[in-house]
PDB file of C-alpha atoms and ligand atoms in Angstrom:
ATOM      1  CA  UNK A   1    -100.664 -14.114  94.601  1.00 94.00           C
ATOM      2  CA  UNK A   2    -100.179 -11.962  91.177  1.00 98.00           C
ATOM      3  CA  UNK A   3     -96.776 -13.211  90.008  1.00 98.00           C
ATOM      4  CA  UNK A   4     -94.904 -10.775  87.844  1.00 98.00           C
ATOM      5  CA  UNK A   5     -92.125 -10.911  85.554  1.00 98.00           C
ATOM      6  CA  UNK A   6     -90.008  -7.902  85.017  1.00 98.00           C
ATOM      7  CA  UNK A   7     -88.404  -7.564  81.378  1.00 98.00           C
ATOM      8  CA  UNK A   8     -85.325  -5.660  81.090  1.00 98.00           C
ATOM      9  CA  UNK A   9     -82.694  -4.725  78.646  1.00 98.00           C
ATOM     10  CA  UNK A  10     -80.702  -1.585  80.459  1.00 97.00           C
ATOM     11  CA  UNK A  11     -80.044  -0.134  84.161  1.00 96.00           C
ATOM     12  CA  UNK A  12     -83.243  -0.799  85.004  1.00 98.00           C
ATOM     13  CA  UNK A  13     -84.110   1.851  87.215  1.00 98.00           C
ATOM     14  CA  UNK A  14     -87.970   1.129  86.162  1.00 98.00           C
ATOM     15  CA  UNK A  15     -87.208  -2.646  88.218  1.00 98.00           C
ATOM     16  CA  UNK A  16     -86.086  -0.936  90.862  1.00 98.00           C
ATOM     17  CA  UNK A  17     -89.007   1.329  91.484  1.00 98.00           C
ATOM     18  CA  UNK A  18     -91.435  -2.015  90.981  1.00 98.00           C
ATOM     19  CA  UNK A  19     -89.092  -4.248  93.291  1.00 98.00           C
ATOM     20  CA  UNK A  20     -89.114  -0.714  95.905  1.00 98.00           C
ATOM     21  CA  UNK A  21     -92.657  -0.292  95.491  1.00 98.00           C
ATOM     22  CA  UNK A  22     -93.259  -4.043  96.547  1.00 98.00           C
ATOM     23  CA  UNK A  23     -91.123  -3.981  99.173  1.00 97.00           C
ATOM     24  CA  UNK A  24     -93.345  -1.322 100.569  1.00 98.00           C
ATOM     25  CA  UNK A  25     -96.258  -3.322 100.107  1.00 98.00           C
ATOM     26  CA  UNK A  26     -97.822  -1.096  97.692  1.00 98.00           C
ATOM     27  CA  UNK A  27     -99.068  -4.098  95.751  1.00 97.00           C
ATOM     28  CA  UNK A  28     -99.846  -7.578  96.681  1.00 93.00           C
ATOM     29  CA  UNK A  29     -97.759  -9.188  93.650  1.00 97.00           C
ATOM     30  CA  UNK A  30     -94.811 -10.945  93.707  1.00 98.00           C
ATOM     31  CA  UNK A  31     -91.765 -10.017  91.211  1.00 98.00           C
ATOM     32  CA  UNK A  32     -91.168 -13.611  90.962  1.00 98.00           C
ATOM     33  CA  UNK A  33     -88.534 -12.789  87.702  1.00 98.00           C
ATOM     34  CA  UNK A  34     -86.389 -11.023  85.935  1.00 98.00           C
ATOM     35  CA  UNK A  35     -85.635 -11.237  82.586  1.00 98.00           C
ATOM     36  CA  UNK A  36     -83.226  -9.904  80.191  1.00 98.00           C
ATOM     37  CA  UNK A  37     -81.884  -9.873  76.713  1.00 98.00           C
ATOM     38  CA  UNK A  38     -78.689  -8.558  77.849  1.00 98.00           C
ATOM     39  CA  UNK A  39     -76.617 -11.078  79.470  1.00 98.00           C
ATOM     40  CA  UNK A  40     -74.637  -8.034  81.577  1.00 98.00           C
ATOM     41  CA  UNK A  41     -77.833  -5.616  81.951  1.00 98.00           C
ATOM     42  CA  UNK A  42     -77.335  -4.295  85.342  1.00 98.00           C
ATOM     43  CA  UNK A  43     -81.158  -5.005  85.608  1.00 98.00           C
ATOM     44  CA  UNK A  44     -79.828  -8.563  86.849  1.00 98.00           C
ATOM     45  CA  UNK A  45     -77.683  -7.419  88.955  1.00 98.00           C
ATOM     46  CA  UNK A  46     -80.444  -5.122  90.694  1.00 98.00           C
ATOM     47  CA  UNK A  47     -82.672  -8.713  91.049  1.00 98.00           C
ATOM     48  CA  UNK A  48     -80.061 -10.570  92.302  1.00 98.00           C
ATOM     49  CA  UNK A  49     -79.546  -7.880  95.212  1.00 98.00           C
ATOM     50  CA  UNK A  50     -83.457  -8.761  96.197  1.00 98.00           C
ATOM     51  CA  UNK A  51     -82.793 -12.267  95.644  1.00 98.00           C
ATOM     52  CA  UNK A  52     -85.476 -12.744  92.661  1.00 98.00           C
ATOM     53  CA  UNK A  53     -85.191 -15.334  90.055  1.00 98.00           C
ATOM     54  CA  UNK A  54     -83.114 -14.020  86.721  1.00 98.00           C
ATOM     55  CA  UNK A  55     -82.880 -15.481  83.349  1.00 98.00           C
ATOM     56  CA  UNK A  56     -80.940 -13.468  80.380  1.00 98.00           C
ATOM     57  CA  UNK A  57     -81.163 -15.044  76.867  1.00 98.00           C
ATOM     58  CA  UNK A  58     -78.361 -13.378  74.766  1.00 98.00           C
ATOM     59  CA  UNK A  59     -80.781 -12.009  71.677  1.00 98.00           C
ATOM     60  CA  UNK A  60     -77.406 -11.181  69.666  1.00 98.00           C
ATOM     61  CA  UNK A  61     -76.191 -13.234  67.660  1.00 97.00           C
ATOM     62  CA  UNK A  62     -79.062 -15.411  68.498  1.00 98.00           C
ATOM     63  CA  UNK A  63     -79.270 -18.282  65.507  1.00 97.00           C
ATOM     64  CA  UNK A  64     -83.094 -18.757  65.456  1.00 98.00           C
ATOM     65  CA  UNK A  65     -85.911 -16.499  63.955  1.00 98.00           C
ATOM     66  CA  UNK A  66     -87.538 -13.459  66.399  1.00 98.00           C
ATOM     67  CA  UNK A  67     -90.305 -15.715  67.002  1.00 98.00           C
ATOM     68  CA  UNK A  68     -88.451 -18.904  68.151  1.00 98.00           C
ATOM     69  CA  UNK A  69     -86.958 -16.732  70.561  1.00 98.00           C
ATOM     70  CA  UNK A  70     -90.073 -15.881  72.149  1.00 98.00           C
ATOM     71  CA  UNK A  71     -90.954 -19.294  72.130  1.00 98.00           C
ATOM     72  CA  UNK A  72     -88.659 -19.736  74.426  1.00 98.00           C
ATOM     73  CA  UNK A  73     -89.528 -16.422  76.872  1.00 98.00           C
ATOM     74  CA  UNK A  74     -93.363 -17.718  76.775  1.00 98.00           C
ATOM     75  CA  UNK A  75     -92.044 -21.020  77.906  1.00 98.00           C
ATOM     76  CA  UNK A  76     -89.909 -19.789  80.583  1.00 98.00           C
ATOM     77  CA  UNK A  77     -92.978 -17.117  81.435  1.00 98.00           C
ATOM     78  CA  UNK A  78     -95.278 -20.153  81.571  1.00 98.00           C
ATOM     79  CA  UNK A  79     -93.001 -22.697  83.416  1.00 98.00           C
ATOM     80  CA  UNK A  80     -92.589 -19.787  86.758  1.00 98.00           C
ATOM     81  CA  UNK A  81     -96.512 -19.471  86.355  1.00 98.00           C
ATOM     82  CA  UNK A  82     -96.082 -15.468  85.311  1.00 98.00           C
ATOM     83  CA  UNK A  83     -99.467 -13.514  85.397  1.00 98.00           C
ATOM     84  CA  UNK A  84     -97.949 -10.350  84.503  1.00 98.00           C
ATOM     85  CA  UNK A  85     -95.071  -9.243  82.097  1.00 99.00           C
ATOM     86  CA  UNK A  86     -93.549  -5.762  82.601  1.00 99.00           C
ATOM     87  CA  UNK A  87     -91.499  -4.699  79.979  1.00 98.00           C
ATOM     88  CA  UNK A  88     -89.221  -2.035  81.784  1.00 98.00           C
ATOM     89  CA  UNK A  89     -86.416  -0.943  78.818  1.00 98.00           C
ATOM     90  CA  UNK A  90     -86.789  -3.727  77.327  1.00 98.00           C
ATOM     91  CA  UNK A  91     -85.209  -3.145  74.196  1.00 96.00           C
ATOM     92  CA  UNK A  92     -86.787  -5.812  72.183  1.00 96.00           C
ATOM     93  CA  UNK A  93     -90.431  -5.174  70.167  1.00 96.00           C
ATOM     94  CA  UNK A  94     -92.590  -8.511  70.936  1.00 98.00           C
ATOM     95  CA  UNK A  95     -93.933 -10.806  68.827  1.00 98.00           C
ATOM     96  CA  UNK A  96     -97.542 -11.790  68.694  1.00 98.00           C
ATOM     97  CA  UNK A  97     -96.189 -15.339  69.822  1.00 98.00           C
ATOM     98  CA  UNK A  98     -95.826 -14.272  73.432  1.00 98.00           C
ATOM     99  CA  UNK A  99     -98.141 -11.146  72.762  1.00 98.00           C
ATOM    100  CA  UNK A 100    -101.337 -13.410  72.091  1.00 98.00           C
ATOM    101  CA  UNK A 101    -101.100 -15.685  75.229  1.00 98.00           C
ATOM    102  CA  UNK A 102    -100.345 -12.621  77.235  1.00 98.00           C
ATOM    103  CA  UNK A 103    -103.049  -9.881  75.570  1.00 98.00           C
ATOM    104  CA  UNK A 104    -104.045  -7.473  78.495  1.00 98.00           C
ATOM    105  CA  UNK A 105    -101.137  -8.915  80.592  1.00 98.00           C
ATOM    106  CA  UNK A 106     -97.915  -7.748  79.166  1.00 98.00           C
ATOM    107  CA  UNK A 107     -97.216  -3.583  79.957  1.00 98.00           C
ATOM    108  CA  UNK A 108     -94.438  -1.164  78.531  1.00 98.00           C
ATOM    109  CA  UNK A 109     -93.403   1.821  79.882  1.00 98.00           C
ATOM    110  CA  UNK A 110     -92.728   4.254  77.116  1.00 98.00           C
ATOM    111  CA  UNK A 111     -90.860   7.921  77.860  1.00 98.00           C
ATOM    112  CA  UNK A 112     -93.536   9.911  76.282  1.00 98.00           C
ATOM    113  CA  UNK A 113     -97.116  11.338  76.584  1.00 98.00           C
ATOM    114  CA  UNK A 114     -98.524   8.405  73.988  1.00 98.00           C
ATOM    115  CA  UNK A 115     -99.915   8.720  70.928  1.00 98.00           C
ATOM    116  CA  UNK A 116     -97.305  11.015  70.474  1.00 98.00           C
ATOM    117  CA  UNK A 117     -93.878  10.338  70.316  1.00 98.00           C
ATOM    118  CA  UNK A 118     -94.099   6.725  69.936  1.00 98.00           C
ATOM    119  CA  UNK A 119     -93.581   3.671  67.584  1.00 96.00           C
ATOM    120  CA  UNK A 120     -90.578   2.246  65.854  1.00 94.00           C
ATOM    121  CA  UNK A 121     -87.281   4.071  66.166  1.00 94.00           C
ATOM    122  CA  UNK A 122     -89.028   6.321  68.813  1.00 96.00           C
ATOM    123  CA  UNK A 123     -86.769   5.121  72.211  1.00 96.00           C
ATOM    124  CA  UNK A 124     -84.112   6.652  74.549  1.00 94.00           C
ATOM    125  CA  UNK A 125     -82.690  10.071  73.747  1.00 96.00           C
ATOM    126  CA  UNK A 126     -85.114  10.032  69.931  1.00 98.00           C
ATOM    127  CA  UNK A 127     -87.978  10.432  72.318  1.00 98.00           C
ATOM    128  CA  UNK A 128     -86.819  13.387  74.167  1.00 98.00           C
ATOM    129  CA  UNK A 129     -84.755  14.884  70.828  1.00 98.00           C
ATOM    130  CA  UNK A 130     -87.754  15.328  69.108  1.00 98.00           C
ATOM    131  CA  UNK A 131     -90.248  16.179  72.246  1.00 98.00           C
ATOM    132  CA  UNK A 132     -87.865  19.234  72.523  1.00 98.00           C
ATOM    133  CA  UNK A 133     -87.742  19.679  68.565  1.00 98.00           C
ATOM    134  CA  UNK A 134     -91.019  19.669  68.389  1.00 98.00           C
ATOM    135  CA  UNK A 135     -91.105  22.659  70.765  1.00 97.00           C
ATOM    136  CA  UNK A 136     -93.253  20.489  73.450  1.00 98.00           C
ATOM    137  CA  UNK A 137     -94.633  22.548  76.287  1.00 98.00           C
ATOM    138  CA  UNK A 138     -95.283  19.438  77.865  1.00 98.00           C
ATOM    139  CA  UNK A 139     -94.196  15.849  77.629  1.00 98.00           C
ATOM    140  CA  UNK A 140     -94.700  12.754  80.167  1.00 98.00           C
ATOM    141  CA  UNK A 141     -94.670   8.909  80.260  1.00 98.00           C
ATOM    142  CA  UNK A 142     -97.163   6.333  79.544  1.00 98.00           C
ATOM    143  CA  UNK A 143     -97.891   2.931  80.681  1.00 98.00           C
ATOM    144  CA  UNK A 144     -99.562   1.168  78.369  1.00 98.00           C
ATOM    145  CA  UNK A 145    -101.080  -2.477  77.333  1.00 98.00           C
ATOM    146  CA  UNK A 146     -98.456  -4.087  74.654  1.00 98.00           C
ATOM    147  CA  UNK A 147    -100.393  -5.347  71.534  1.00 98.00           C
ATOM    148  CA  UNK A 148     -98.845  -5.964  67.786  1.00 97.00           C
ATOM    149  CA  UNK A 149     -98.538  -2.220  66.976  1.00 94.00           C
ATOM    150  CA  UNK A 150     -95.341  -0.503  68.674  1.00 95.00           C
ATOM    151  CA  UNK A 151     -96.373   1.894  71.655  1.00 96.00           C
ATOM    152  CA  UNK A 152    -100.230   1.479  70.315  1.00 96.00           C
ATOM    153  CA  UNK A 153    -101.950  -0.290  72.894  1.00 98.00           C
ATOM    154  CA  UNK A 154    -104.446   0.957  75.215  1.00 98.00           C
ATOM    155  CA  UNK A 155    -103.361   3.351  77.646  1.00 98.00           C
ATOM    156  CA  UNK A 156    -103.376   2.937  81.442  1.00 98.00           C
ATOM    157  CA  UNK A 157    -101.740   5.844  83.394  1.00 98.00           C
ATOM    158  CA  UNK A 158     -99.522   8.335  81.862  1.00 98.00           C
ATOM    159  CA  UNK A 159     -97.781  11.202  84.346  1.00 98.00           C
ATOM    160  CA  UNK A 160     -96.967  14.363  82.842  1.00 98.00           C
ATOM    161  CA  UNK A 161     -93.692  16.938  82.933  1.00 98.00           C
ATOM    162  CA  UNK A 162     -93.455  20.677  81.753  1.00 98.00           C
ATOM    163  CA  UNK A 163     -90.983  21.297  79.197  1.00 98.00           C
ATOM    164  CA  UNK A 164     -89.182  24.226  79.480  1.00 98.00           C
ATOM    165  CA  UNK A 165     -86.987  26.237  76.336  1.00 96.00           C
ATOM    166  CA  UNK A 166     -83.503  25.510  78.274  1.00 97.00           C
ATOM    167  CA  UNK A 167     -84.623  21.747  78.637  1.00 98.00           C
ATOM    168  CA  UNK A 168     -82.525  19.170  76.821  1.00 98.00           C
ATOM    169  CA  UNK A 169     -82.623  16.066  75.826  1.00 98.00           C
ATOM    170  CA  UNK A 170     -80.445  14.941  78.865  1.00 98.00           C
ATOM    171  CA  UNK A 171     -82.607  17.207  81.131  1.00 98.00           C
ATOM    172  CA  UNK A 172     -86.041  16.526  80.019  1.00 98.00           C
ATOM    173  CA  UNK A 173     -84.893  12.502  80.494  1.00 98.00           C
ATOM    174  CA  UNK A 174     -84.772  12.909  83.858  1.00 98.00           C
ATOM    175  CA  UNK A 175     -87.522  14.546  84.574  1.00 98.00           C
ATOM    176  CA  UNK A 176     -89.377  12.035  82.688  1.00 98.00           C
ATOM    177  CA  UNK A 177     -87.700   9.359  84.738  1.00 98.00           C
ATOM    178  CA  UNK A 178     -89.181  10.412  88.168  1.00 98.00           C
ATOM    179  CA  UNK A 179     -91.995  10.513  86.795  1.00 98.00           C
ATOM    180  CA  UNK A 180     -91.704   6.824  85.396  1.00 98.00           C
ATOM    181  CA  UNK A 181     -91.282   5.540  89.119  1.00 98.00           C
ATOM    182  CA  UNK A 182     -94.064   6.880  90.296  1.00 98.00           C
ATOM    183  CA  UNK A 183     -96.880   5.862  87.234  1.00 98.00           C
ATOM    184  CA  UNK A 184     -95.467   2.448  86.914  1.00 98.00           C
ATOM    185  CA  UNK A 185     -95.939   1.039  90.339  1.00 98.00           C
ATOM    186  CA  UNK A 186     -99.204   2.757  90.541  1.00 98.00           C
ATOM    187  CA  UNK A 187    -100.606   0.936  87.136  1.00 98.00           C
ATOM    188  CA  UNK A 188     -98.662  -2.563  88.778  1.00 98.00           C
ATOM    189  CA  UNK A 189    -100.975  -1.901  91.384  1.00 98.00           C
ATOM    190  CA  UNK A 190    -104.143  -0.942  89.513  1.00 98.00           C
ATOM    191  CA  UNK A 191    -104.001  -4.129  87.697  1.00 98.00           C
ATOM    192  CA  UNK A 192    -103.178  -6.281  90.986  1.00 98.00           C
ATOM    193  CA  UNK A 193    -106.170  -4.744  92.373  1.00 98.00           C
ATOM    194  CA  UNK A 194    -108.229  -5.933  89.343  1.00 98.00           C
ATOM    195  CA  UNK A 195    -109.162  -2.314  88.573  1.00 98.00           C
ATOM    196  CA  UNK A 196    -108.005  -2.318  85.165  1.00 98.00           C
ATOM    197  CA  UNK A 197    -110.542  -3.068  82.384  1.00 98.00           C
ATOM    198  CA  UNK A 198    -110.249  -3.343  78.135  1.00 97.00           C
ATOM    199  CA  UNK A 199    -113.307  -3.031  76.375  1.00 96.00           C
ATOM    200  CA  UNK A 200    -113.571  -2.045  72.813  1.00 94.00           C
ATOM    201  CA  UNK A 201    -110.030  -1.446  72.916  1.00 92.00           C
ATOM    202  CA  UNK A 202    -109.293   1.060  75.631  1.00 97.00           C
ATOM    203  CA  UNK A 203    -108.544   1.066  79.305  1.00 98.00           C
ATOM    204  CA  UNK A 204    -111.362   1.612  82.038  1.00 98.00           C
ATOM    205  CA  UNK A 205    -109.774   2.006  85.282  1.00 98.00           C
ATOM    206  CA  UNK A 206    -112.477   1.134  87.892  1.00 97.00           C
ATOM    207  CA  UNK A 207    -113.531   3.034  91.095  1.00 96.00           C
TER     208      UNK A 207
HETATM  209  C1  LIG B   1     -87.162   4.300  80.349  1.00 65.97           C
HETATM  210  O1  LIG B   1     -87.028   5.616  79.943  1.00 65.97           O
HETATM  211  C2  LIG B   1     -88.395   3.692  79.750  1.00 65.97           C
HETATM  212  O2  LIG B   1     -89.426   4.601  79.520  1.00 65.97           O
HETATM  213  C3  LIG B   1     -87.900   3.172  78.435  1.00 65.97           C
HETATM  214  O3  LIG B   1     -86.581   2.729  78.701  1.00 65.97           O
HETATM  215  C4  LIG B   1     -86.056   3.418  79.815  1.00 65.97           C
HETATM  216  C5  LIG B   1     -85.590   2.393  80.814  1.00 65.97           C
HETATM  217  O4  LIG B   1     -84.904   2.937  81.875  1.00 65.97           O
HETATM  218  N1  LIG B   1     -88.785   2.182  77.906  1.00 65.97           N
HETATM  219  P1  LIG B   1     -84.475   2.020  83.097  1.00 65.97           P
HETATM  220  O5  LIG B   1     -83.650   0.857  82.539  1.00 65.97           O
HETATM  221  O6  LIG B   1     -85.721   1.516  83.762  1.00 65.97           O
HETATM  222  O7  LIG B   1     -83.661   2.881  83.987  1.00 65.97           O
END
């Protein structure tokens, strides 16, 4: 059985949708953990209502180097045996030290139709700010594979939203949101079902 961790840094409405989605048995994976950054994320709080595993590791103030602390995630994902890493808010960008052992197992969920709208400093509200800026007609979320570039990975499923001219930021957000729940259980499941193939850097999703 697929064991999945389940990073999270916020409300984690994203966990919820995975830990509903398994519940319904739309998967055959196991959220065996949750992790956080956040010590009072209410992401644990959600885990500890389904009874799974959950670990926070305060990042601030945090006396060793970015990479020494995800030492110490890989070694925590690799002592509960994790096959699969969601990041879901997870307001942290990865090293390549728990990147590399995890290439084509770690996924992000990002608030945005991807290649657009992404990278460094492009998160929460930004996103949506400058999706309506930009005078969008549409806009969407992605789940893609994490590798060393922010938001560049290969891209799985992405599920799109129209924008309209009396959207804002706050609107457009939630929208986005439903959407969210609905793409990231189904890519869980892709890859549980071993549909999900990288070649030559991009995703083939098999019949
Ligand atoms: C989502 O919008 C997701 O795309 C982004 O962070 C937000 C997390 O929301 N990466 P939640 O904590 O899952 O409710």
């Amino acid at each position: 059985m697929i064991k999945i961790a389940v990073f999270a840094s916020g409300g984690g409405s994203n966990l919820q949708a995975l830990i509903d989605a398994q519940e319904t048995g739309l998967f055959k994976a196991k959220i065996g953990l949750v992790f956080s950054n956040v010590a009072d994320a209410k992401a644990l709080e959600r885990a500890e209502n389904h009874r799974i595993e959950s670990v926070a590791i305060t990042s601030k103030g945090y006396l060793g180097t970015r990479e020494d602390y995800d030492q110490e995630v890989l070694q925590l994902c690799e002592a509960k045996k994790i096959d699969l890493i969601c990041l879901a808010g997870y307001m942290r960008i990865l090293t390549p030290v728990l990147i590399r052992p995890y290439l084509w197992k770690i996924m992000n969920i990002h608030p945005a139709l991807l290649p657009k709208f992404g990278g460094e400093g492009m998160y929460g509200h930004h996103v949506h700010e400058a999706v309506i800026k930009a005078q969008e007609k549409e806009s969407g979320a992605t789940v893609h594979f994490v590798t060393e570039g922010v938001d560049a990975g290969p891209i799985i499923v992405q599920g799109h939203v129209k924008v309209f001219p009396n959207d804002t930021p706050q609107t457009l957000a939630e929208k986005v949101l439903k959407v969210e729940h609905m793409i990231y259980p189904e890519a869980v499941r892709l890859f549980c079902a071993g549909k999900i193939k990288v070649a030559d850097g991009r995703v083939k999703i098999l019949p």
